[in-house]
């Protein structure tokens, strides 16, 4: 029995040894897998460092500026489109309008109150045949004789002499009735370099409707209208090229009538036009790509194994010494 059982055990062990791999084979497989994992982890550890993320910060900043300029371009194009659509509409009587919004085309008919005229500036203006002159934006209240209300009207640009000589503003003693076509003018965003308004002294550097109403004793919700005209002598836009200049009517070199309202074509003009935002976006986008490529190259390439001291290889220096 012992022999037979020994034979059975021996045959069973031999049979299982044919099915299962040898212990040495399992050990070699585990060692191989362990070495692969360790090598991969070491490569990841050597190839990535959180400190290297700082190299991508300039590229990220340029990418954000590129996106911001692109959004500014789209916003300004929409704003220009809205202004052009509003100008195509017929003007609304401002004293009969139920609701007013910025850049809405309106019509104002009433009597000028010259004694309450305000000057905003000084502001430079290019005058055909006279060059660039300094002056002010003249704002005068217009009241309806039927007592329907009062409106502040930005009548346009005037020379500096108009502020010093009240007789120029109101040469006639009788009331002056006017009919003005214009648009609802919003407040201006003051530049940080400008001085602050002083309503008590009636000195204004930029247009602030609420402060002007407070200075003149008018209700705070009094609308402000900017007069517009289609007279070619009032345009301030510069021709983009020779063809554009040839298509425009000739500027009269004779006397200019003041106040000089804003031209309708200048309402859709900005200091920074959509094409300028496009150029800025292309510039920032190019810097984004270049800096990202440089950061990628700096973080992936291995440093040179040979250090140079005084222009000589370290290993060669040690061998020669």
mmCIF file of C-alpha atoms in Angstrom:
data_model
loop_
_atom_site.group_PDB
_atom_site.id
_atom_site.type_symbol
_atom_site.label_atom_id
_atom_site.label_comp_id
_atom_site.label_asym_id
_atom_site.label_seq_id
_atom_site.Cartn_x
_atom_site.Cartn_y
_atom_site.Cartn_z
ATOM 1 C CA UNK A 1 0.000 0.000 0.000
ATOM 2 C CA UNK A 2 2.787 2.363 0.844
ATOM 3 C CA UNK A 3 4.492 1.727 -2.437
ATOM 4 C CA UNK A 4 1.294 1.933 -4.363
ATOM 5 C CA UNK A 5 0.350 5.104 -2.546
ATOM 6 C CA UNK A 6 3.861 6.402 -3.116
ATOM 7 C CA UNK A 7 3.515 5.712 -6.791
ATOM 8 C CA UNK A 8 0.162 7.465 -6.797
ATOM 9 C CA UNK A 9 1.584 10.479 -5.019
ATOM 10 C CA UNK A 10 4.577 10.549 -7.292
ATOM 11 C CA UNK A 11 2.463 10.318 -10.420
ATOM 12 C CA UNK A 12 0.113 13.016 -9.090
ATOM 13 C CA UNK A 13 2.995 15.349 -8.365
ATOM 14 C CA UNK A 14 4.417 14.678 -11.816
ATOM 15 C CA UNK A 15 1.039 15.404 -13.416
ATOM 16 C CA UNK A 16 0.593 18.735 -11.595
ATOM 17 C CA UNK A 17 4.151 19.716 -12.432
ATOM 18 C CA UNK A 18 3.270 19.551 -16.107
ATOM 19 C CA UNK A 19 0.254 21.889 -15.629
ATOM 20 C CA UNK A 20 1.712 24.524 -13.326
ATOM 21 C CA UNK A 21 4.759 26.593 -14.338
ATOM 22 C CA UNK A 22 7.976 26.114 -12.520
ATOM 23 C CA UNK A 23 8.710 28.358 -9.531
ATOM 24 C CA UNK A 24 11.716 29.786 -11.289
ATOM 25 C CA UNK A 25 9.515 30.814 -14.237
ATOM 26 C CA UNK A 26 7.004 32.636 -11.967
ATOM 27 C CA UNK A 27 9.832 34.440 -10.224
ATOM 28 C CA UNK A 28 11.320 35.646 -13.486
ATOM 29 C CA UNK A 29 7.947 36.956 -14.689
ATOM 30 C CA UNK A 30 7.346 38.858 -11.446
ATOM 31 C CA UNK A 31 10.825 40.311 -11.525
ATOM 32 C CA UNK A 32 10.351 41.426 -15.098
ATOM 33 C CA UNK A 33 7.019 43.106 -14.316
ATOM 34 C CA UNK A 34 8.447 44.745 -11.219
ATOM 35 C CA UNK A 35 11.414 46.100 -13.145
ATOM 36 C CA UNK A 36 9.121 47.496 -15.868
ATOM 37 C CA UNK A 37 6.915 49.273 -13.320
ATOM 38 C CA UNK A 38 9.920 50.670 -11.486
ATOM 39 C CA UNK A 39 11.505 51.876 -14.724
ATOM 40 C CA UNK A 40 8.265 53.517 -15.858
ATOM 41 C CA UNK A 41 7.787 55.226 -12.491
ATOM 42 C CA UNK A 42 11.330 56.499 -12.549
ATOM 43 C CA UNK A 43 10.853 57.909 -16.059
ATOM 44 C CA UNK A 44 7.654 59.676 -15.017
ATOM 45 C CA UNK A 45 9.349 61.019 -11.921
ATOM 46 C CA UNK A 46 12.320 62.243 -13.919
ATOM 47 C CA UNK A 47 10.237 63.671 -16.783
ATOM 48 C CA UNK A 48 7.672 65.573 -14.675
ATOM 49 C CA UNK A 49 8.174 68.138 -11.994
ATOM 50 C CA UNK A 50 5.612 70.487 -10.520
ATOM 51 C CA UNK A 51 8.165 73.265 -10.651
ATOM 52 C CA UNK A 52 8.166 72.908 -14.441
ATOM 53 C CA UNK A 53 4.555 74.066 -14.545
ATOM 54 C CA UNK A 54 5.788 77.618 -13.969
ATOM 55 C CA UNK A 55 7.317 77.517 -17.441
ATOM 56 C CA UNK A 56 3.795 77.295 -18.889
ATOM 57 C CA UNK A 57 2.492 80.368 -17.035
ATOM 58 C CA UNK A 58 3.586 82.904 -19.730
ATOM 59 C CA UNK A 59 1.928 80.787 -22.402
ATOM 60 C CA UNK A 60 -1.280 80.528 -20.367
ATOM 61 C CA UNK A 61 -1.360 84.304 -19.864
ATOM 62 C CA UNK A 62 -0.959 84.912 -23.597
ATOM 63 C CA UNK A 63 -3.746 82.424 -24.309
ATOM 64 C CA UNK A 64 -6.108 84.248 -21.941
ATOM 65 C CA UNK A 65 -5.278 87.599 -23.528
ATOM 66 C CA UNK A 66 -5.890 86.128 -26.975
ATOM 67 C CA UNK A 67 -9.318 84.890 -25.924
ATOM 68 C CA UNK A 68 -10.126 88.230 -24.254
ATOM 69 C CA UNK A 69 -9.252 90.215 -27.387
ATOM 70 C CA UNK A 70 -11.344 87.866 -29.499
ATOM 71 C CA UNK A 71 -14.355 88.346 -27.211
ATOM 72 C CA UNK A 72 -13.827 92.127 -27.246
ATOM 73 C CA UNK A 73 -13.848 92.024 -31.053
ATOM 74 C CA UNK A 74 -17.120 90.101 -31.141
ATOM 75 C CA UNK A 75 -18.705 92.407 -28.537
ATOM 76 C CA UNK A 76 -17.666 95.538 -30.442
ATOM 77 C CA UNK A 77 -18.941 94.166 -33.746
ATOM 78 C CA UNK A 78 -22.339 93.530 -32.149
ATOM 79 C CA UNK A 79 -22.334 97.041 -30.681
ATOM 80 C CA UNK A 80 -21.551 98.601 -34.063
ATOM 81 C CA UNK A 81 -24.330 96.587 -35.657
ATOM 82 C CA UNK A 82 -26.813 97.767 -33.022
ATOM 83 C CA UNK A 83 -25.800 101.400 -33.523
ATOM 84 C CA UNK A 84 -26.155 101.144 -37.292
ATOM 85 C CA UNK A 85 -29.611 99.583 -36.962
ATOM 86 C CA UNK A 86 -30.745 102.305 -34.548
ATOM 87 C CA UNK A 87 -29.574 105.032 -36.923
ATOM 88 C CA UNK A 88 -31.645 103.557 -39.744
ATOM 89 C CA UNK A 89 -34.826 103.931 -37.693
ATOM 90 C CA UNK A 90 -36.906 107.098 -37.775
ATOM 91 C CA UNK A 91 -36.383 109.417 -34.784
ATOM 92 C CA UNK A 92 -38.788 109.254 -31.862
ATOM 93 C CA UNK A 93 -40.140 112.360 -30.132
ATOM 94 C CA UNK A 94 -38.297 112.279 -26.841
ATOM 95 C CA UNK A 95 -41.133 113.933 -24.940
ATOM 96 C CA UNK A 96 -43.558 111.231 -26.115
ATOM 97 C CA UNK A 97 -41.304 108.200 -25.737
ATOM 98 C CA UNK A 98 -42.355 105.800 -22.990
ATOM 99 C CA UNK A 99 -38.913 104.238 -22.622
ATOM 100 C CA UNK A 100 -35.446 105.404 -23.630
ATOM 101 C CA UNK A 101 -32.284 103.377 -24.133
ATOM 102 C CA UNK A 102 -28.698 104.200 -25.032
ATOM 103 C CA UNK A 103 -27.986 105.187 -28.655
ATOM 104 C CA UNK A 104 -31.686 105.453 -29.439
ATOM 105 C CA UNK A 105 -32.423 107.914 -32.239
ATOM 106 C CA UNK A 106 -34.677 110.710 -30.975
ATOM 107 C CA UNK A 107 -35.940 114.142 -31.917
ATOM 108 C CA UNK A 108 -35.933 117.146 -29.577
ATOM 109 C CA UNK A 109 -37.938 120.293 -30.238
ATOM 110 C CA UNK A 110 -37.906 123.127 -27.748
ATOM 111 C CA UNK A 111 -36.261 126.327 -26.556
ATOM 112 C CA UNK A 112 -32.599 126.598 -25.640
ATOM 113 C CA UNK A 113 -31.810 127.806 -22.133
ATOM 114 C CA UNK A 114 -28.455 129.475 -22.848
ATOM 115 C CA UNK A 115 -27.950 130.685 -19.276
ATOM 116 C CA UNK A 116 -27.517 127.073 -18.092
ATOM 117 C CA UNK A 117 -24.951 126.013 -20.704
ATOM 118 C CA UNK A 118 -22.172 123.702 -19.486
ATOM 119 C CA UNK A 119 -18.787 123.078 -21.090
ATOM 120 C CA UNK A 120 -17.002 119.721 -20.946
ATOM 121 C CA UNK A 121 -13.331 119.588 -21.700
ATOM 122 C CA UNK A 122 -10.990 120.813 -22.980
ATOM 123 C CA UNK A 123 -11.108 118.522 -26.012
ATOM 124 C CA UNK A 124 -9.160 118.553 -29.254
ATOM 125 C CA UNK A 125 -10.950 118.535 -32.592
ATOM 126 C CA UNK A 126 -9.680 118.393 -36.145
ATOM 127 C CA UNK A 127 -11.226 121.188 -38.208
ATOM 128 C CA UNK A 128 -10.957 121.060 -42.038
ATOM 129 C CA UNK A 129 -8.591 123.744 -43.237
ATOM 130 C CA UNK A 130 -7.587 124.789 -39.706
ATOM 131 C CA UNK A 131 -5.871 121.757 -38.246
ATOM 132 C CA UNK A 132 -6.392 120.491 -34.697
ATOM 133 C CA UNK A 133 -7.877 122.999 -32.267
ATOM 134 C CA UNK A 134 -8.732 122.880 -28.585
ATOM 135 C CA UNK A 135 -12.271 123.450 -27.415
ATOM 136 C CA UNK A 136 -15.198 122.074 -25.429
ATOM 137 C CA UNK A 137 -18.325 120.015 -25.808
ATOM 138 C CA UNK A 138 -21.226 122.390 -25.219
ATOM 139 C CA UNK A 139 -24.268 121.059 -23.380
ATOM 140 C CA UNK A 140 -27.408 123.201 -23.157
ATOM 141 C CA UNK A 141 -30.814 122.363 -21.624
ATOM 142 C CA UNK A 142 -33.765 122.403 -24.007
ATOM 143 C CA UNK A 143 -37.218 122.777 -22.468
ATOM 144 C CA UNK A 144 -40.548 122.223 -24.096
ATOM 145 C CA UNK A 145 -42.796 125.313 -24.163
ATOM 146 C CA UNK A 146 -45.789 123.131 -23.356
ATOM 147 C CA UNK A 147 -44.051 122.016 -20.155
ATOM 148 C CA UNK A 148 -43.648 118.415 -21.227
ATOM 149 C CA UNK A 149 -40.128 118.242 -19.844
ATOM 150 C CA UNK A 150 -36.488 119.289 -20.109
ATOM 151 C CA UNK A 151 -33.659 117.568 -22.001
ATOM 152 C CA UNK A 152 -29.908 118.085 -21.893
ATOM 153 C CA UNK A 153 -28.539 118.406 -25.422
ATOM 154 C CA UNK A 154 -24.897 117.947 -26.352
ATOM 155 C CA UNK A 155 -24.889 120.404 -29.232
ATOM 156 C CA UNK A 156 -21.340 119.590 -30.325
ATOM 157 C CA UNK A 157 -17.826 120.979 -30.251
ATOM 158 C CA UNK A 158 -17.067 124.701 -29.895
ATOM 159 C CA UNK A 159 -13.792 126.662 -29.682
ATOM 160 C CA UNK A 160 -12.410 127.729 -26.319
ATOM 161 C CA UNK A 161 -13.489 131.327 -26.922
ATOM 162 C CA UNK A 162 -17.122 130.299 -26.519
ATOM 163 C CA UNK A 163 -16.591 129.543 -22.843
ATOM 164 C CA UNK A 164 -15.069 132.976 -22.145
ATOM 165 C CA UNK A 165 -17.597 135.052 -24.097
ATOM 166 C CA UNK A 166 -21.237 134.408 -23.143
ATOM 167 C CA UNK A 167 -22.391 136.767 -25.899
ATOM 168 C CA UNK A 168 -21.214 134.260 -28.487
ATOM 169 C CA UNK A 169 -23.506 131.620 -27.015
ATOM 170 C CA UNK A 170 -26.660 133.733 -27.031
ATOM 171 C CA UNK A 171 -26.215 136.633 -29.478
ATOM 172 C CA UNK A 172 -29.934 137.317 -29.493
ATOM 173 C CA UNK A 173 -32.062 138.246 -26.506
ATOM 174 C CA UNK A 174 -35.145 136.477 -27.727
ATOM 175 C CA UNK A 175 -35.713 132.744 -27.045
ATOM 176 C CA UNK A 176 -34.167 130.445 -29.633
ATOM 177 C CA UNK A 177 -36.309 127.530 -30.731
ATOM 178 C CA UNK A 178 -34.449 124.524 -32.103
ATOM 179 C CA UNK A 179 -35.166 121.115 -33.554
ATOM 180 C CA UNK A 180 -32.417 118.583 -32.908
ATOM 181 C CA UNK A 181 -31.948 115.058 -34.228
ATOM 182 C CA UNK A 182 -29.683 112.994 -32.038
ATOM 183 C CA UNK A 183 -29.143 109.841 -30.027
ATOM 184 C CA UNK A 184 -29.366 109.097 -26.313
ATOM 185 C CA UNK A 185 -25.840 109.580 -24.990
ATOM 186 C CA UNK A 186 -24.599 107.419 -22.102
ATOM 187 C CA UNK A 187 -22.069 108.536 -19.521
ATOM 188 C CA UNK A 188 -18.420 108.549 -20.473
ATOM 189 C CA UNK A 189 -15.872 106.277 -18.814
ATOM 190 C CA UNK A 190 -13.285 108.684 -17.425
ATOM 191 C CA UNK A 191 -9.606 108.083 -17.917
ATOM 192 C CA UNK A 192 -7.583 107.681 -14.743
ATOM 193 C CA UNK A 193 -5.329 110.518 -15.929
ATOM 194 C CA UNK A 194 -8.207 113.018 -16.068
ATOM 195 C CA UNK A 195 -9.153 115.329 -13.254
ATOM 196 C CA UNK A 196 -12.389 114.781 -11.414
ATOM 197 C CA UNK A 197 -15.531 116.761 -12.152
ATOM 198 C CA UNK A 198 -16.351 119.682 -9.897
ATOM 199 C CA UNK A 199 -20.108 120.313 -10.204
ATOM 200 C CA UNK A 200 -20.029 123.140 -7.639
ATOM 201 C CA UNK A 201 -17.711 125.166 -9.910
ATOM 202 C CA UNK A 202 -19.409 123.919 -13.093
ATOM 203 C CA UNK A 203 -16.154 122.314 -14.254
ATOM 204 C CA UNK A 204 -16.524 119.015 -16.090
ATOM 205 C CA UNK A 205 -13.743 116.928 -17.593
ATOM 206 C CA UNK A 206 -16.046 114.149 -18.796
ATOM 207 C CA UNK A 207 -19.768 113.690 -19.282
ATOM 208 C CA UNK A 208 -21.625 112.621 -16.147
ATOM 209 C CA UNK A 209 -25.347 113.114 -16.626
ATOM 210 C CA UNK A 210 -26.308 112.789 -12.951
ATOM 211 C CA UNK A 211 -23.682 115.337 -11.859
ATOM 212 C CA UNK A 212 -24.782 117.769 -14.577
ATOM 213 C CA UNK A 213 -28.419 117.477 -13.566
ATOM 214 C CA UNK A 214 -27.460 118.110 -9.958
ATOM 215 C CA UNK A 215 -25.434 121.156 -10.986
ATOM 216 C CA UNK A 216 -28.358 122.661 -12.931
ATOM 217 C CA UNK A 217 -31.032 121.661 -10.428
ATOM 218 C CA UNK A 218 -32.732 119.241 -12.812
ATOM 219 C CA UNK A 219 -34.182 115.804 -12.002
ATOM 220 C CA UNK A 220 -31.614 112.984 -12.026
ATOM 221 C CA UNK A 221 -33.514 111.103 -14.738
ATOM 222 C CA UNK A 222 -33.240 113.996 -17.223
ATOM 223 C CA UNK A 223 -32.089 112.422 -20.511
ATOM 224 C CA UNK A 224 -28.972 113.517 -22.373
ATOM 225 C CA UNK A 225 -29.117 113.719 -26.168
ATOM 226 C CA UNK A 226 -26.095 114.057 -28.456
ATOM 227 C CA UNK A 227 -26.854 115.999 -31.616
ATOM 228 C CA UNK A 228 -25.828 114.350 -34.894
ATOM 229 C CA UNK A 229 -25.525 115.565 -38.463
ATOM 230 C CA UNK A 230 -24.801 114.251 -41.947
ATOM 231 C CA UNK A 231 -22.822 117.352 -42.948
ATOM 232 C CA UNK A 232 -19.505 116.176 -44.499
ATOM 233 C CA UNK A 233 -17.612 118.989 -42.746
ATOM 234 C CA UNK A 234 -18.369 117.424 -39.351
ATOM 235 C CA UNK A 235 -16.866 114.004 -40.016
ATOM 236 C CA UNK A 236 -13.822 112.952 -38.017
ATOM 237 C CA UNK A 237 -13.204 109.537 -39.527
ATOM 238 C CA UNK A 238 -9.950 109.114 -41.419
ATOM 239 C CA UNK A 239 -9.967 107.423 -44.851
ATOM 240 C CA UNK A 240 -8.626 103.885 -44.769
ATOM 241 C CA UNK A 241 -7.002 104.151 -48.184
ATOM 242 C CA UNK A 242 -6.828 106.317 -51.301
ATOM 243 C CA UNK A 243 -10.013 104.801 -52.757
ATOM 244 C CA UNK A 244 -11.938 105.546 -49.577
ATOM 245 C CA UNK A 245 -10.667 109.128 -49.615
ATOM 246 C CA UNK A 246 -11.727 109.565 -53.264
ATOM 247 C CA UNK A 247 -15.246 108.340 -52.548
ATOM 248 C CA UNK A 248 -15.806 110.857 -49.777
ATOM 249 C CA UNK A 249 -17.117 114.338 -50.573
ATOM 250 C CA UNK A 250 -14.625 117.190 -50.499
ATOM 251 C CA UNK A 251 -14.314 118.992 -47.183
ATOM 252 C CA UNK A 252 -15.248 122.665 -47.364
ATOM 253 C CA UNK A 253 -12.381 124.979 -46.472
ATOM 254 C CA UNK A 254 -14.643 127.940 -45.733
ATOM 255 C CA UNK A 255 -16.026 129.015 -42.362
ATOM 256 C CA UNK A 256 -17.353 126.233 -40.145
ATOM 257 C CA UNK A 257 -20.622 126.672 -38.293
ATOM 258 C CA UNK A 258 -20.453 126.108 -34.542
ATOM 259 C CA UNK A 259 -21.463 124.167 -32.526
ATOM 260 C CA UNK A 260 -20.117 121.306 -34.603
ATOM 261 C CA UNK A 261 -22.238 118.172 -33.988
ATOM 262 C CA UNK A 262 -20.972 114.649 -34.345
ATOM 263 C CA UNK A 263 -21.225 113.018 -37.746
ATOM 264 C CA UNK A 264 -23.440 109.960 -38.084
ATOM 265 C CA UNK A 265 -20.551 107.902 -39.445
ATOM 266 C CA UNK A 266 -18.474 108.677 -36.363
ATOM 267 C CA UNK A 267 -21.024 107.076 -34.030
ATOM 268 C CA UNK A 268 -19.836 103.624 -35.043
ATOM 269 C CA UNK A 269 -16.180 104.540 -34.650
ATOM 270 C CA UNK A 270 -14.095 103.550 -31.634
ATOM 271 C CA UNK A 271 -10.542 104.179 -30.566
ATOM 272 C CA UNK A 272 -9.956 100.444 -30.947
ATOM 273 C CA UNK A 273 -11.890 98.970 -33.853
ATOM 274 C CA UNK A 274 -12.715 95.250 -34.333
ATOM 275 C CA UNK A 275 -9.835 94.853 -36.793
ATOM 276 C CA UNK A 276 -7.458 96.135 -34.122
ATOM 277 C CA UNK A 277 -8.773 93.537 -31.682
ATOM 278 C CA UNK A 278 -8.220 90.909 -34.365
ATOM 279 C CA UNK A 279 -4.580 91.981 -34.757
ATOM 280 C CA UNK A 280 -4.087 91.874 -30.993
ATOM 281 C CA UNK A 281 -5.657 88.419 -30.808
ATOM 282 C CA UNK A 282 -3.348 87.115 -33.553
ATOM 283 C CA UNK A 283 -0.333 88.542 -31.738
ATOM 284 C CA UNK A 284 -1.244 87.010 -28.380
ATOM 285 C CA UNK A 285 -2.179 83.730 -30.049
ATOM 286 C CA UNK A 286 1.190 83.528 -31.794
ATOM 287 C CA UNK A 287 2.977 84.185 -28.501
ATOM 288 C CA UNK A 288 0.840 81.514 -26.866
ATOM 289 C CA UNK A 289 1.939 78.881 -29.386
ATOM 290 C CA UNK A 290 5.609 79.898 -29.339
ATOM 291 C CA UNK A 291 5.884 80.000 -25.549
ATOM 292 C CA UNK A 292 4.015 76.707 -25.181
ATOM 293 C CA UNK A 293 6.412 75.060 -27.627
ATOM 294 C CA UNK A 294 9.428 76.457 -25.783
ATOM 295 C CA UNK A 295 8.076 75.307 -22.411
ATOM 296 C CA UNK A 296 7.338 71.852 -23.816
ATOM 297 C CA UNK A 297 10.815 71.594 -25.257
ATOM 298 C CA UNK A 298 12.429 72.723 -22.001
ATOM 299 C CA UNK A 299 10.515 70.184 -19.889
ATOM 300 C CA UNK A 300 10.898 67.136 -22.131
ATOM 301 C CA UNK A 301 14.475 67.269 -23.384
ATOM 302 C CA UNK A 302 17.105 65.796 -21.097
ATOM 303 C CA UNK A 303 19.942 67.948 -19.944
ATOM 304 C CA UNK A 304 23.372 67.321 -21.391
ATOM 305 C CA UNK A 305 25.402 64.770 -19.461
ATOM 306 C CA UNK A 306 28.614 66.655 -20.011
ATOM 307 C CA UNK A 307 29.135 69.874 -18.153
ATOM 308 C CA UNK A 308 31.486 72.443 -19.581
ATOM 309 C CA UNK A 309 33.945 74.365 -17.411
ATOM 310 C CA UNK A 310 35.781 77.145 -19.113
ATOM 311 C CA UNK A 311 34.952 75.690 -22.513
ATOM 312 C CA UNK A 312 36.442 72.210 -21.716
ATOM 313 C CA UNK A 313 34.675 68.933 -21.143
ATOM 314 C CA UNK A 314 34.773 67.812 -17.499
ATOM 315 C CA UNK A 315 35.598 64.202 -18.336
ATOM 316 C CA UNK A 316 38.421 65.212 -20.666
ATOM 317 C CA UNK A 317 39.751 67.584 -18.006
ATOM 318 C CA UNK A 318 39.828 64.800 -15.407
ATOM 319 C CA UNK A 319 41.535 62.367 -17.812
ATOM 320 C CA UNK A 320 44.229 64.841 -18.776
ATOM 321 C CA UNK A 321 44.938 65.751 -15.152
#
